[in-house]
Coordinates of C-alpha atoms in Angstrom, one line a residue:
X151 CA 129.1 139.6 102.1
X152 CA 125.7 138.8 103.2
X153 CA 123.0 136.9 101.2
X154 CA 119.3 137.7 101.6
X155 CA 118.1 134.0 101.7
X156 CA 120.5 132.8 104.8
X157 CA 119.4 133.0 107.8
X158 CA 119.5 131.5 111.3
X159 CA 117.0 128.9 112.4
X160 CA 116.0 131.2 115.1
X161 CA 115.3 134.0 112.7
X162 CA 113.2 131.4 110.7
X163 CA 111.0 130.0 113.8
X164 CA 110.3 133.7 114.7
X165 CA 108.2 134.2 111.3
X166 CA 105.7 131.7 112.6
X167 CA 102.4 133.0 114.0
X168 CA 99.9 131.8 116.6
X169 CA 97.5 129.3 114.6
X170 CA 99.7 128.8 111.7
X171 CA 100.0 125.2 109.9
X172 CA 103.5 123.9 109.6
X173 CA 104.6 121.4 107.3
X174 CA 107.7 119.2 108.4
X175 CA 109.3 117.3 105.7
X176 CA 111.6 114.4 106.6
X177 CA 111.1 110.9 107.5
X178 CA 112.0 108.6 110.5
X179 CA 115.7 107.6 111.6
X180 CA 116.7 111.2 110.8
X181 CA 116.0 110.8 106.9
X182 CA 115.8 114.3 105.6
X183 CA 115.3 115.6 109.2
X184 CA 115.3 119.5 109.3
X185 CA 116.5 119.0 112.9
X186 CA 117.8 122.8 113.6
X187 CA 114.4 124.2 112.8
X188 CA 112.6 121.8 115.4
X189 CA 115.1 122.6 118.0
X190 CA 114.9 126.2 117.4
X191 CA 111.0 126.3 117.8
X192 CA 111.2 124.5 120.7
X193 CA 113.6 127.0 122.4
X194 CA 111.5 129.8 121.2
X195 CA 108.2 128.2 123.0
X196 CA 110.2 127.4 126.1
X197 CA 111.4 131.1 126.3
X198 CA 108.5 132.8 125.4
X199 CA 105.4 130.7 125.3
X200 CA 104.9 131.5 121.3
X201 CA 104.0 130.8 119.1
X202 CA 100.9 128.8 119.9
X203 CA 98.2 126.4 118.8
X204 CA 100.0 125.3 115.8
X205 CA 99.0 122.5 113.6
X206 CA 101.8 120.1 112.3
X207 CA 101.4 118.0 109.4
X208 CA 104.0 115.7 108.6
X209 CA 103.9 112.6 106.1
X210 CA 105.8 110.0 108.0
X211 CA 107.0 109.7 111.4
X212 CA 109.7 112.2 112.1
X213 CA 112.1 111.1 114.9
X214 CA 114.1 108.5 116.7
X215 CA 111.4 106.9 119.1
X216 CA 113.0 108.5 121.8
X217 CA 113.2 112.4 122.3
X218 CA 114.2 113.7 118.6
X219 CA 112.6 114.9 115.8
X220 CA 109.0 116.0 116.3
X221 CA 109.1 115.2 120.0
X222 CA 111.2 118.7 120.0
X223 CA 107.8 120.4 119.4
X224 CA 105.7 118.0 121.3
X225 CA 104.5 120.7 124.0
X226 CA 101.4 121.2 125.4
X227 CA 100.4 124.7 124.2
X228 CA 102.6 124.9 121.1
X229 CA 100.6 122.3 119.5
X230 CA 96.7 122.5 118.6
X231 CA 96.7 119.8 116.2
X232 CA 98.9 116.9 114.6
X233 CA 98.1 115.3 111.3
X234 CA 100.7 112.2 110.7
X235 CA 101.5 109.8 108.6
X236 CA 103.2 107.5 111.0
X237 CA 103.4 108.1 115.0
X238 CA 105.8 105.3 116.4
X239 CA 108.9 107.5 115.7
X240 CA 107.4 110.5 118.0
X241 CA 106.6 109.1 121.1
X242 CA 106.3 112.4 123.2
X243 CA 103.8 113.8 120.4
X244 CA 101.7 110.3 120.6
X245 CA 101.3 110.7 124.2
X246 CA 100.2 113.9 123.9
X247 CA 97.2 112.4 121.7
X248 CA 96.6 109.4 123.8
X249 CA 96.3 112.0 126.7
X250 CA 93.8 113.9 124.9
X251 CA 96.3 117.0 125.0
X252 CA 96.1 117.6 121.5
X253 CA 93.8 117.0 118.3
X254 CA 95.5 114.0 116.6
X255 CA 94.9 112.5 113.0
X256 CA 96.7 109.5 111.3
X257 CA 96.1 109.5 107.9
X258 CA 98.1 107.3 105.1
X259 CA 101.4 108.3 104.3
X260 CA 100.6 108.3 100.3
X261 CA 97.5 110.3 101.0
X262 CA 99.4 113.0 102.5
X263 CA 102.3 112.6 100.3
X264 CA 99.7 113.2 97.2
X265 CA 97.6 115.8 99.2
X266 CA 100.5 118.4 99.0
X267 CA 100.3 118.3 95.2
X268 CA 96.5 118.9 95.4
X269 CA 97.1 121.9 97.5
X270 CA 100.0 123.2 95.4
X271 CA 97.5 123.0 92.3
X272 CA 94.8 124.4 93.8
X273 CA 92.6 121.4 93.5
X274 CA 90.0 120.9 96.2
X275 CA 91.6 117.9 97.6
X276 CA 92.8 114.1 96.9
X277 CA 89.9 111.6 95.8
X278 CA 91.0 107.8 96.0
X279 CA 90.0 104.2 97.3
X280 CA 93.2 104.3 99.5
X281 CA 91.6 104.0 103.4
X282 CA 88.0 102.7 102.3
X283 CA 86.9 100.1 105.3
X284 CA 89.9 101.0 107.3
X285 CA 89.9 103.2 110.5
X286 CA 90.4 106.0 108.3
X287 CA 87.2 105.6 106.7
X288 CA 84.9 108.4 108.4
X289 CA 82.2 105.5 108.8
X290 CA 84.8 103.9 111.0
X291 CA 87.0 106.4 113.0
X292 CA 87.8 108.8 110.2
X293 CA 91.5 108.8 111.1
X294 CA 90.7 110.6 114.6
X295 CA 93.0 109.3 117.2
X296 CA 91.4 110.4 120.5
X297 CA 88.1 112.2 122.0
X298 CA 89.0 115.7 121.7
X299 CA 89.4 115.3 117.9
X300 CA 86.1 115.8 116.7
X301 CA 86.3 117.5 113.1
X302 CA 86.3 115.2 110.1
X303 CA 88.8 115.7 108.0
X304 CA 87.8 112.7 105.3
X305 CA 84.6 112.5 103.7
X306 CA 82.9 109.5 101.5
X307 CA 81.7 110.5 97.9
X308 CA 80.2 108.4 95.4
X309 CA 81.8 108.8 91.6
X310 CA 80.2 106.8 89.1
X311 CA 78.4 104.7 91.2
X312 CA 82.0 103.9 93.2
X313 CA 82.7 104.8 96.8
X314 CA 85.6 106.9 97.1
X315 CA 87.3 108.6 100.0
X316 CA 87.8 112.6 99.6
X317 CA 90.8 114.2 101.5
X318 CA 90.1 117.9 101.5
X319 CA 92.9 120.3 100.9
X320 CA 93.9 123.2 103.2
X321 CA 96.5 125.9 103.4
X322 CA 99.9 125.4 104.8
X323 CA 101.7 128.5 106.1
X324 CA 105.3 127.2 106.8
X325 CA 107.5 124.1 105.4
X326 CA 110.8 123.2 107.3
X327 CA 112.5 121.0 104.5
X328 CA 116.1 119.6 104.2
X329 CA 118.7 119.5 101.4
X330 CA 122.4 118.9 100.9
X331 CA 123.6 122.1 98.8
X332 CA 122.0 125.3 98.1
X333 CA 123.1 128.2 96.4
X334 CA 122.8 131.9 96.9
X335 CA 119.5 132.0 95.1
X336 CA 117.9 129.3 97.4
X337 CA 118.3 126.7 94.7
X338 CA 118.5 123.2 96.6
X339 CA 120.5 120.1 95.6
X340 CA 120.1 116.5 97.8
X341 CA 123.2 114.7 96.4
X342 CA 124.1 113.2 99.8
X343 CA 120.5 112.4 100.9
X344 CA 119.4 109.0 100.7
X345 CA 115.8 109.8 99.3
X346 CA 113.8 113.0 97.7
X347 CA 110.7 112.3 99.6
X348 CA 107.6 114.9 99.5
X349 CA 110.2 118.0 99.4
X350 CA 109.0 119.3 96.1
X351 CA 105.5 118.8 96.6
X352 CA 105.5 120.4 100.2
X353 CA 107.5 123.4 99.1
X354 CA 105.2 124.0 96.0
X355 CA 102.1 123.7 98.3
X356 CA 103.3 126.1 101.0
X357 CA 104.2 128.7 98.3
X358 CA 101.0 128.7 96.3
X359 CA 99.6 128.9 99.9
X360 CA 101.1 132.2 100.2
X361 CA 103.3 130.7 103.3
X362 CA 107.3 130.5 103.9
X363 CA 109.4 127.8 102.8
X364 CA 112.6 127.3 104.9
X365 CA 115.3 124.8 104.0
X366 CA 118.1 123.4 106.1
X367 CA 121.5 122.3 104.4
X368 CA 124.8 121.5 104.7
X369 CA 126.7 123.8 102.6
X370 CA 126.0 127.0 100.6
X371 CA 127.3 127.1 96.7
X372 CA 127.8 130.5 94.5
X373 CA 125.1 131.7 92.6
X374 CA 124.4 129.9 89.0
X375 CA 127.3 126.9 90.1
X376 CA 124.8 124.1 90.8
X377 CA 123.7 121.8 87.9
X378 CA 120.0 122.3 86.9
X379 CA 119.4 118.7 86.7
X380 CA 120.4 118.1 90.4
X381 CA 117.9 120.8 91.8
X382 CA 115.2 119.1 93.6
X383 CA 113.8 122.6 95.2
X384 CA 114.0 125.5 92.8
X385 CA 115.1 128.7 94.4
X386 CA 111.8 130.5 93.6
X387 CA 110.2 128.5 96.1
X388 CA 112.6 129.0 98.8
X389 CA 112.4 132.0 101.7
X390 CA 115.2 131.0 103.7
X391 CA 118.4 129.0 103.9
X392 CA 120.0 127.4 107.2
X393 CA 123.7 126.4 106.9
X394 CA 124.1 123.4 109.0
X395 CA 127.5 121.8 108.0
X396 CA 127.1 118.6 110.9
X397 CA 123.9 117.5 109.6
X398 CA 124.0 113.7 109.4
X399 CA 122.4 111.5 106.7
X400 CA 120.5 109.6 109.2
X401 CA 120.7 109.2 112.8
X402 CA 123.0 106.3 112.2
X403 CA 125.1 107.4 109.2
X404 CA 127.1 110.8 108.8
X405 CA 127.0 109.9 105.1
X406 CA 126.8 106.4 103.6
X407 CA 127.5 106.8 99.8
X408 CA 125.9 103.8 99.3
X409 CA 122.7 105.1 100.4
X410 CA 123.0 108.3 98.1
X411 CA 123.8 106.2 95.1
X412 CA 127.4 107.1 95.0
X413 CA 129.0 103.5 95.4
X414 CA 127.8 100.2 94.9
X415 CA 128.7 97.8 97.6
X416 CA 129.1 94.2 97.4
X417 CA 126.6 92.2 98.8
X418 CA 128.1 88.7 99.0
X419 CA 129.4 89.8 102.7
X420 CA 126.0 90.8 104.2
X421 CA 125.6 89.4 107.7
X422 CA 123.2 86.4 107.9
X423 CA 120.1 86.8 109.8
X424 CA 119.8 84.3 113.2
X425 CA 118.4 80.9 112.8
X426 CA 115.0 81.3 115.0
X427 CA 111.3 81.4 114.6
X428 CA 111.4 84.7 112.8
X429 CA 113.8 83.7 110.2
X430 CA 111.3 80.5 109.6
X431 CA 108.5 82.8 108.9
X432 CA 110.8 84.9 106.5
X433 CA 111.9 81.9 104.7
X434 CA 108.4 80.6 104.3
X435 CA 107.4 84.2 103.0
X436 CA 110.1 83.8 100.7
X437 CA 108.6 81.2 98.8
X438 CA 105.8 83.3 97.7
X439 CA 108.1 85.7 96.0
X440 CA 107.1 86.3 92.2
X441 CA 109.5 85.8 89.4
X442 CA 110.3 88.9 88.0
X443 CA 108.2 90.7 90.0
X444 CA 108.2 94.1 91.9
X445 CA 108.1 93.8 95.8
X446 CA 107.6 95.8 98.6
X447 CA 109.0 94.7 102.2
X448 CA 107.9 96.4 105.8
X449 CA 110.0 96.2 108.6
X450 CA 110.7 93.7 111.0
X451 CA 110.4 89.9 110.3
X452 CA 109.0 91.3 106.8
X453 CA 111.9 93.3 106.0
X454 CA 114.3 90.4 106.0
X455 CA 112.2 88.4 103.3
X456 CA 114.9 89.6 100.6
X457 CA 118.2 88.6 102.4
X458 CA 116.7 85.4 103.3
X459 CA 115.6 84.7 99.6
X460 CA 119.2 85.5 98.7
X461 CA 120.6 82.9 101.2
X462 CA 118.3 80.2 100.0
X463 CA 119.4 80.9 96.5
X464 CA 115.7 81.3 95.2
X465 CA 115.8 81.2 91.3
X466 CA 113.7 84.1 91.0
X467 CA 114.1 87.6 90.1
X468 CA 112.6 90.7 91.8
X469 CA 113.1 94.2 92.3
X470 CA 112.1 95.8 95.7
X471 CA 110.5 99.3 95.9
X472 CA 109.7 101.0 99.0
X473 CA 107.7 104.0 99.9
X474 CA 110.5 106.5 100.3
X475 CA 110.5 106.5 96.5
X476 CA 113.2 103.9 96.1
X477 CA 113.6 101.1 93.6
X478 CA 115.9 98.3 93.5
X479 CA 118.9 97.6 95.8
X480 CA 118.9 96.5 99.1
X481 CA 116.4 98.0 101.7
X482 CA 118.0 99.0 105.3
X483 CA 116.1 97.8 108.3
X484 CA 115.7 99.2 112.1
X485 CA 115.9 103.0 112.7
X486 CA 117.2 103.5 109.0
X487 CA 114.3 102.0 107.3
X488 CA 113.3 103.9 104.2
X489 CA 117.0 104.0 102.8
X490 CA 118.6 101.3 100.6
X491 CA 122.0 100.5 99.3
X492 CA 122.6 100.0 95.6
X493 CA 119.5 101.4 94.4
X494 CA 118.2 101.3 91.0
X495 CA 116.3 104.5 91.2
X496 CA 115.4 106.9 93.4
X497 CA 112.3 109.0 92.7
X498 CA 110.0 111.2 94.5
X499 CA 107.5 109.6 96.9
X500 CA 104.2 111.2 95.4
X501 CA 105.0 109.5 92.3
X502 CA 105.8 106.2 94.1
X503 CA 102.6 106.0 95.6
X504 CA 101.0 106.7 92.5
X505 CA 102.6 103.3 91.0
X506 CA 101.5 101.6 94.5
X507 CA 97.9 102.9 94.5
X508 CA 97.3 101.9 90.8
X509 CA 98.5 98.2 91.5
X510 CA 102.3 98.4 90.5
X511 CA 103.4 95.9 93.5
X512 CA 103.0 92.4 92.6
X513 CA 103.9 91.5 96.1
X514 CA 104.0 93.0 99.7
X515 CA 105.4 91.5 102.9
X516 CA 104.2 93.3 106.2
X517 CA 103.8 92.8 109.7
X518 CA 100.9 91.9 111.8
X519 CA 100.1 92.8 115.5
X520 CA 96.4 91.6 115.8
X521 CA 94.4 89.5 113.0
X522 CA 90.7 88.6 113.6
X523 CA 88.6 86.0 111.9
X524 CA 87.5 88.3 109.0
X525 CA 91.1 88.8 108.0
X526 CA 91.4 92.4 109.4
X527 CA 94.9 93.6 110.5
X528 CA 95.6 95.9 113.1
X529 CA 99.1 97.3 113.1
X530 CA 98.5 101.3 114.0
X531 CA 97.0 101.1 117.5
X532 CA 98.2 98.9 120.2
X533 CA 96.2 98.7 123.2
X534 CA 96.7 103.0 124.4
X535 CA 100.1 102.8 122.3
X536 CA 99.7 104.9 119.0
X537 CA 101.9 103.9 116.2
X538 CA 100.2 104.6 113.0
X539 CA 99.7 103.4 109.7
X540 CA 102.6 105.0 107.8
X541 CA 102.6 103.6 104.2
X542 CA 100.9 100.2 105.3
X543 CA 97.4 101.5 103.8
X544 CA 98.4 102.4 100.4
X545 CA 100.5 99.4 99.9
X546 CA 98.5 96.6 102.0
X547 CA 95.4 97.7 100.1
X548 CA 96.7 97.8 96.3
X549 CA 99.6 95.2 96.2
X550 CA 98.3 92.0 94.0
X551 CA 99.5 89.5 96.6
X552 CA 99.9 90.3 100.3
X553 CA 101.8 88.1 102.7
X554 CA 101.4 89.1 106.4
X555 CA 104.5 87.7 108.5
X556 CA 104.5 87.4 112.3
X557 CA 104.9 85.0 115.3
X558 CA 101.5 83.3 116.3
X559 CA 101.8 85.1 119.8
X560 CA 104.1 87.4 121.2
X561 CA 105.9 88.7 124.5
X562 CA 108.0 85.9 125.3
X563 CA 107.7 83.1 122.8
X564 CA 110.3 80.7 123.1
X565 CA 110.8 77.7 120.6
X566 CA 112.9 75.0 119.7
X567 CA 113.8 74.0 116.1
X568 CA 115.5 70.5 115.4
X569 CA 115.4 67.4 113.3
X570 CA 113.1 69.4 110.8
X571 CA 110.7 70.4 113.6
X572 CA 109.2 72.9 115.8
X573 CA 108.5 72.5 119.3
X574 CA 107.0 75.4 121.4
X575 CA 108.9 75.7 124.7
X576 CA 107.2 78.6 126.0
X577 CA 104.1 80.6 124.6
X578 CA 104.1 84.2 124.3
X579 CA 101.9 86.2 126.5
X580 CA 99.8 88.0 124.0
X581 CA 97.5 86.2 121.2
X582 CA 97.9 87.9 118.0
X583 CA 94.7 86.2 116.5
X584 CA 91.7 87.9 118.2
X585 CA 88.0 88.1 118.1
X586 CA 88.1 91.8 116.8
X587 CA 91.1 93.6 116.1
X588 CA 91.7 97.2 118.1
X589 CA 92.0 99.0 115.0
X590 CA 91.5 98.0 111.2
X591 CA 94.6 98.8 109.4
X592 CA 93.9 96.5 106.7
X593 CA 90.4 95.6 105.7
X594 CA 89.7 92.0 105.0
X595 CA 86.2 92.8 103.6
X596 CA 87.7 95.2 101.1
X597 CA 90.3 92.6 100.0
X598 CA 87.5 90.1 99.4
X599 CA 85.8 92.6 97.2
X600 CA 88.9 93.3 95.0
X601 CA 90.0 89.4 95.0
X602 CA 93.3 90.2 96.5
X603 CA 95.2 87.2 97.3
X604 CA 96.0 87.4 101.3
X605 CA 98.2 84.8 103.0
X606 CA 99.1 84.8 106.9
X607 CA 102.8 83.3 107.9
X608 CA 103.6 82.2 111.1
X609 CA 106.4 79.8 112.4
X610 CA 103.7 77.4 113.1
X611 CA 100.7 77.8 110.5
X612 CA 99.9 79.6 107.4
X613 CA 96.6 80.8 106.5
X614 CA 94.7 82.1 103.7
X615 CA 91.8 84.9 103.4
X616 CA 88.7 83.2 102.1
X617 CA 85.4 84.5 101.0
X618 CA 84.5 83.1 104.7
X619 CA 87.2 84.4 106.6
X620 CA 90.8 83.0 107.6
X621 CA 91.3 79.0 106.4
X622 CA 94.1 77.2 107.9
X623 CA 96.1 75.7 105.0
X624 CA 99.5 74.5 106.4
X625 CA 100.7 73.5 109.9
X626 CA 104.7 73.0 111.0
X627 CA 105.9 69.8 111.6
X628 CA 106.1 69.3 115.3
X629 CA 103.3 71.3 116.1
X630 CA 100.0 70.0 117.6
X631 CA 96.8 71.4 115.9
X632 CA 94.4 71.9 118.7
X633 CA 97.1 72.8 121.7
X634 CA 99.5 74.9 119.7
X635 CA 97.0 76.8 117.4
X636 CA 93.2 76.4 117.6
X637 CA 93.4 76.7 121.6
X638 CA 95.2 79.9 121.2
X639 CA 92.6 81.6 118.5
X640 CA 89.8 83.9 119.9
X641 CA 87.9 82.5 116.7
X642 CA 88.3 79.2 115.4
X643 CA 89.4 79.4 111.6
X644 CA 88.0 77.0 108.8
X645 CA 90.4 74.2 108.3
X646 CA 91.2 73.5 104.6
X647 CA 90.1 70.1 103.1
X648 CA 94.0 70.0 102.1
X649 CA 95.6 70.9 105.1
X650 CA 99.2 69.9 104.6
X651 CA 102.7 70.2 106.5
X652 CA 104.8 73.4 106.0
X653 CA 107.9 72.1 103.9
X654 CA 110.3 70.4 106.4
X655 CA 113.3 72.0 104.9
X656 CA 112.6 75.7 106.6
X657 CA 113.1 73.8 109.8
X658 CA 116.6 72.8 109.1
X659 CA 119.6 75.3 109.5
X660 CA 120.9 74.9 106.0
X661 CA 123.7 77.6 106.7
X662 CA 124.8 75.8 109.5
X663 CA 124.9 72.5 108.0
X664 CA 126.9 74.0 105.1
X665 CA 129.7 75.4 107.5
X666 CA 129.8 71.9 109.3
X667 CA 130.3 70.4 105.7
X668 CA 133.0 72.7 105.1
X669 CA 134.7 72.0 108.6
X670 CA 134.6 68.3 108.0
X671 CA 136.3 68.6 104.6

């Protein structure tokens, strides 16, 4: 027996025409990635040089930071324009953008996530404060990533005396999505997935644009056998199903039941983070955690704050929330960022961003690649390397308290930590505290206007953002103010009249001492 909605990925991509706009669901590290469609589209283009001049839109960075995901379709001629929330996971597409081979935009992840709902509803676009005074603001860069990108897709408007950004809607012709199980009518469940992301919003937007929605799934079920509460994409929105039994949950995990919420794993045996300068930063940031608060953690050093806080036995209760729609649990790090074990709830990403944008986060810990004297932060463009903002702008602009985490310099930094002090053995090649950031991913001016509390934590110093810029608040024991801090900053900060030493306990490896004590006993 054949089913009208079951087809091959090759047949699905044949329905794409020159100039179409294609929405690709999923997130970095293989999360909900519809890989079969991307590979089939690449093969069609290589074999026939069609379709051409496509516009791709992806809410996050889809790939593995190598040659997977959106890198499959990163071919000159196939791509006319790429509108992405993040670019670090798709280096081949980022290379096309940096070489001016395609038109390229970077918009906040939450904006793109919510914009699909506006498209689905037939509304003119998304109106929000998110992105004001950052590189997304058309008075700065308008989210454009290179010289060949000239069309404005963001506007400044005024509503009741307040500036807002307007992101216009546009029709979308094709959607490539992924789920776990489809029935014969195209109803899609996602029981083995680690997140729901933007799947429903994308499917509604494409369907209501008169386009076609194709979904990759692991298995096919009989008609009317799926529980209606488990259906995340109704069959009325789905035009084609591709069965891909070998699909993995992420590029790392074939299926981790703790990510899907099917099993809760014990947390007492989680591996400890190595004691070094990065852990010191995470420990100092953990001291800022609010009691009974809702906290977001970024990647890198900031992503380890929760685990470090557990090791420190801080007597505080808090719940983590990440932009992929997950609330509670233990967020994963590295290439699997965006999933979590032991989640309390898994919600849809557009709704999570509603919560974030409205001030629902009590605190966030995020990374910092560059910081200038005005408190502007860049994480989205490092030299010619395009990484993108992801959910950073939504989160950084709206959390009540913001803690940036990063080493004072980068590129070969070596330190010695002993006897409650830190010593710089070899300085990093690159300064992070610069005269002017390469790109404004976080606006210090906007933070001052809103009264946001902003702290910058490094292994040797802690700064806060004041009305006149950076203020040095704490210095690590063993650090020389002029040699190790001021001489390595392009612009000098104000120094607090109450300058104090960072807590010396941060510079003692308590876990190692505990192990020594156990050994002696």
